[in-house]
Amino acid sequence: MTFQKHELFTEINGCKSLTGLYSEKNQLKDVSILLIHGAEMEDESDSTVTSWIMGSDFITVFAAEDITEFSYNFLSQFDVRLSSVEYPASCVIADERYRLLCGDTAYELLKNGKTECATNFVTVLSGEETFPEQAQAYVRRVCGDKTQAQIKVLTKCLRSAVRGGTEAVLAAESEGFYALMAQKTEDASNE
């Protein structure tokens, strides 16, 4: 398993299992976005590892060229799922986790038999580049022109939304806003 740190995200190649990733978790300090190329991964769900990955302080992006090889339960551990093929709607279970991952509208449509809404469970990538290059480009597009500090604040807000309710999100947004403003003020005074 190799870890490659980019300016705004960390990329993992050759990861065989989430248990293996869990054993290397000390290498993931100060990570805001974790891009895992998982084509070789085992489809596993261990409660300790699942709790760790879903409770992490970073956004998890799972990328596999053919994501249909993985179960819904395995894939739902990740915040973002990337593939070159669509995930079959029949594999998506209409549960509260799906509602959180894909939104109320998609959840209600799926519950009422509208299977086309399941397509937002996986983001399908296409293009001239290799699939790993497409996944990197996707993460870079999401990051845009944001700084590392801005990405950390956005990550904290997203993780608060996943873990808690509205109050937790508002507290994270407020704290992040003030931290960014303080940094901007400090940067301006140093010029």
Short mmCIF file of C-alpha atoms in Angstrom, two decimals:
data_model
loop_
_atom_site.label_atom_id
_atom_site.label_comp_id
_atom_site.label_asym_id
_atom_site.label_seq_id
_atom_site.Cartn_x
_atom_site.Cartn_y
_atom_site.Cartn_z
CA MET A 1 0.00 0.00 0.00
CA THR A 2 1.42 3.38 -0.98
CA PHE A 3 0.48 6.80 0.37
CA GLN A 4 1.02 9.79 -1.88
CA LYS A 5 0.49 13.23 -0.38
CA HIS A 6 -0.69 15.90 -2.80
CA GLU A 7 -1.14 19.54 -1.87
CA LEU A 8 -4.84 19.21 -1.01
CA PHE A 9 -5.47 15.47 -0.66
CA THR A 10 -3.79 12.16 0.10
CA GLU A 11 -4.00 9.27 -2.35
CA ILE A 12 -3.73 5.56 -1.54
CA ASN A 13 -2.87 2.87 -4.09
CA GLY A 14 -2.57 -0.88 -3.62
CA CYS A 15 -4.82 -1.05 -0.56
CA LYS A 16 -6.09 -4.63 -0.21
CA SER A 17 -8.50 -4.09 2.68
CA LEU A 18 -9.93 -1.49 5.02
CA THR A 19 -8.42 -3.49 7.88
CA GLY A 20 -5.00 -2.94 6.29
CA LEU A 21 -5.76 0.77 5.96
CA TYR A 22 -6.89 0.86 9.60
CA SER A 23 -3.55 -0.63 10.68
CA GLU A 24 -1.81 2.28 8.90
CA LYS A 25 -4.11 4.99 10.28
CA ASN A 26 -1.20 6.83 11.93
CA GLN A 27 -0.07 7.85 8.44
CA LEU A 28 -3.35 9.71 7.95
CA LYS A 29 -2.76 12.60 10.35
CA ASP A 30 -3.56 16.03 8.89
CA VAL A 31 -5.47 14.50 5.96
CA SER A 32 -8.56 16.40 4.80
CA ILE A 33 -9.48 14.33 1.75
CA LEU A 34 -8.47 10.69 1.33
CA LEU A 35 -8.66 9.25 -2.22
CA ILE A 36 -8.56 5.45 -2.08
CA HIS A 37 -8.05 3.53 -5.32
CA GLY A 38 -9.86 0.37 -4.33
CA ALA A 39 -9.93 -1.90 -7.38
CA GLU A 40 -7.91 -4.52 -5.48
CA MET A 41 -9.78 -4.19 -2.17
CA GLU A 42 -11.73 -6.88 -0.42
CA ASP A 43 -15.43 -6.14 0.07
CA GLU A 44 -15.39 -6.26 3.85
CA SER A 45 -17.22 -4.63 6.72
CA ASP A 46 -15.64 -4.96 10.15
CA SER A 47 -17.49 -2.96 12.83
CA THR A 48 -14.33 -1.45 14.33
CA VAL A 49 -12.98 -0.40 10.94
CA THR A 50 -16.39 0.85 9.78
CA SER A 51 -16.74 2.96 12.94
CA TRP A 52 -13.25 4.36 12.40
CA ILE A 53 -13.73 5.27 8.73
CA MET A 54 -17.21 6.72 9.23
CA GLY A 55 -16.03 8.64 12.30
CA SER A 56 -12.86 9.95 10.67
CA ASP A 57 -12.03 13.63 10.40
CA PHE A 58 -11.39 13.42 6.66
CA ILE A 59 -13.58 13.01 3.60
CA THR A 60 -13.25 9.55 2.07
CA VAL A 61 -13.34 9.14 -1.71
CA PHE A 62 -13.44 5.54 -2.95
CA ALA A 63 -12.51 5.05 -6.61
CA ALA A 64 -12.81 1.78 -8.54
CA GLU A 65 -13.18 1.47 -12.29
CA ASP A 66 -15.89 -1.20 -11.89
CA ILE A 67 -17.66 -0.37 -8.66
CA THR A 68 -20.37 -3.00 -9.25
CA GLU A 69 -17.99 -5.58 -7.72
CA PHE A 70 -18.64 -4.08 -4.28
CA SER A 71 -21.67 -4.33 -2.02
CA TYR A 72 -23.85 -1.39 -1.04
CA ASN A 73 -22.89 -1.84 2.63
CA PHE A 74 -19.19 -1.65 1.81
CA LEU A 75 -19.58 1.38 -0.48
CA SER A 76 -21.81 3.28 1.94
CA GLN A 77 -18.87 3.57 4.35
CA PHE A 78 -17.36 6.20 2.02
CA ASP A 79 -18.47 9.80 1.56
CA VAL A 80 -17.92 9.81 -2.22
CA ARG A 81 -17.81 6.89 -4.66
CA LEU A 82 -16.25 7.19 -8.14
CA SER A 83 -16.45 4.68 -11.01
CA SER A 84 -16.47 4.42 -14.79
CA VAL A 85 -19.73 2.43 -14.64
CA GLU A 86 -23.07 3.13 -13.00
CA TYR A 87 -24.05 1.31 -9.84
CA PRO A 88 -27.21 -0.78 -10.40
CA ALA A 89 -30.26 0.69 -8.72
CA SER A 90 -31.29 -2.79 -7.60
CA CYS A 91 -28.20 -2.86 -5.33
CA VAL A 92 -29.13 0.33 -3.50
CA ILE A 93 -31.12 -0.24 -0.36
CA ALA A 94 -33.54 2.57 0.51
CA ASP A 95 -32.47 3.16 4.09
CA GLU A 96 -31.55 6.11 6.27
CA ARG A 97 -27.87 5.87 5.27
CA TYR A 98 -28.88 6.25 1.61
CA ARG A 99 -30.99 9.25 2.60
CA LEU A 100 -27.99 10.86 4.29
CA LEU A 101 -25.63 10.10 1.39
CA CYS A 102 -27.92 11.08 -1.48
CA GLY A 103 -30.55 13.41 -0.04
CA ASP A 104 -34.24 13.36 0.83
CA THR A 105 -35.50 13.71 -2.75
CA ALA A 106 -33.51 10.70 -4.00
CA TYR A 107 -34.56 8.69 -0.94
CA GLU A 108 -38.27 9.41 -1.48
CA LEU A 109 -38.04 8.64 -5.20
CA LEU A 110 -36.26 5.34 -4.59
CA LYS A 111 -38.76 4.42 -1.88
CA ASN A 112 -41.54 4.99 -4.41
CA GLY A 113 -39.93 2.80 -7.08
CA LYS A 114 -38.09 5.42 -9.14
CA THR A 115 -34.79 3.58 -9.63
CA GLU A 116 -33.15 6.24 -11.82
CA CYS A 117 -32.49 8.28 -8.66
CA ALA A 118 -29.99 5.69 -7.46
CA THR A 119 -27.47 6.97 -9.98
CA ASN A 120 -26.31 9.71 -7.59
CA PHE A 121 -24.98 7.06 -5.20
CA VAL A 122 -21.92 6.77 -7.48
CA THR A 123 -20.34 9.54 -9.55
CA VAL A 124 -19.52 8.15 -12.99
CA LEU A 125 -16.31 9.47 -14.54
CA SER A 126 -15.41 9.43 -18.22
CA GLY A 127 -12.74 11.00 -20.35
CA GLU A 128 -9.52 10.52 -22.23
CA GLU A 129 -7.33 10.00 -19.15
CA THR A 130 -6.85 6.72 -17.30
CA PHE A 131 -9.36 6.09 -14.53
CA PRO A 132 -6.89 6.95 -11.71
CA GLU A 133 -6.10 10.25 -13.47
CA GLN A 134 -9.84 10.95 -13.77
CA ALA A 135 -10.29 10.33 -10.04
CA GLN A 136 -7.43 12.71 -9.21
CA ALA A 137 -8.90 15.34 -11.56
CA TYR A 138 -12.31 14.96 -9.88
CA VAL A 139 -10.84 15.59 -6.42
CA ARG A 140 -8.86 18.57 -7.74
CA ARG A 141 -12.06 19.99 -9.32
CA VAL A 142 -13.89 19.63 -6.01
CA CYS A 143 -11.04 21.41 -4.23
CA GLY A 144 -11.01 24.17 -6.84
CA ASP A 145 -8.90 27.12 -5.81
CA LYS A 146 -9.42 26.58 -2.09
CA THR A 147 -6.54 26.69 0.35
CA GLN A 148 -5.66 23.84 2.70
CA ALA A 149 -7.21 25.84 5.58
CA GLN A 150 -10.47 26.30 3.67
CA ILE A 151 -10.62 22.60 2.81
CA LYS A 152 -10.08 21.69 6.48
CA VAL A 153 -13.01 23.93 7.47
CA LEU A 154 -15.27 22.47 4.75
CA THR A 155 -14.25 18.96 5.76
CA LYS A 156 -15.07 19.66 9.40
CA CYS A 157 -18.51 20.99 8.40
CA LEU A 158 -19.23 17.92 6.25
CA ARG A 159 -18.10 15.51 8.96
CA SER A 160 -20.28 17.40 11.48
CA ALA A 161 -23.25 16.96 9.14
CA VAL A 162 -22.58 13.22 8.86
CA ARG A 163 -22.21 12.75 12.62
CA GLY A 164 -24.62 15.20 14.17
CA GLY A 165 -27.56 17.43 13.66
CA THR A 166 -28.08 21.00 12.58
CA GLU A 167 -26.55 22.49 15.73
CA ALA A 168 -23.26 20.62 15.17
CA VAL A 169 -23.09 21.85 11.57
CA LEU A 170 -23.84 25.44 12.54
CA ALA A 171 -21.21 25.32 15.30
CA ALA A 172 -18.60 23.94 12.86
CA GLU A 173 -19.51 26.57 10.25
CA SER A 174 -19.28 29.39 12.78
CA GLU A 175 -15.99 28.16 14.21
CA GLY A 176 -14.57 27.66 10.73
CA PHE A 177 -15.68 31.10 9.54
CA TYR A 178 -14.01 32.82 12.49
CA ALA A 179 -10.83 30.76 12.06
CA LEU A 180 -10.62 31.69 8.36
CA MET A 181 -11.31 35.36 9.10
CA ALA A 182 -8.62 35.38 11.80
CA GLN A 183 -6.16 33.83 9.35
CA LYS A 184 -7.09 36.35 6.66
CA THR A 185 -6.63 39.24 9.11
CA GLU A 186 -3.27 37.84 10.19
CA ASP A 187 -2.17 37.39 6.57
CA ALA A 188 -3.21 40.97 5.74
CA SER A 189 -1.28 42.40 8.71
CA ASN A 190 1.87 40.50 7.63
CA GLU A 191 1.84 42.11 4.18
#
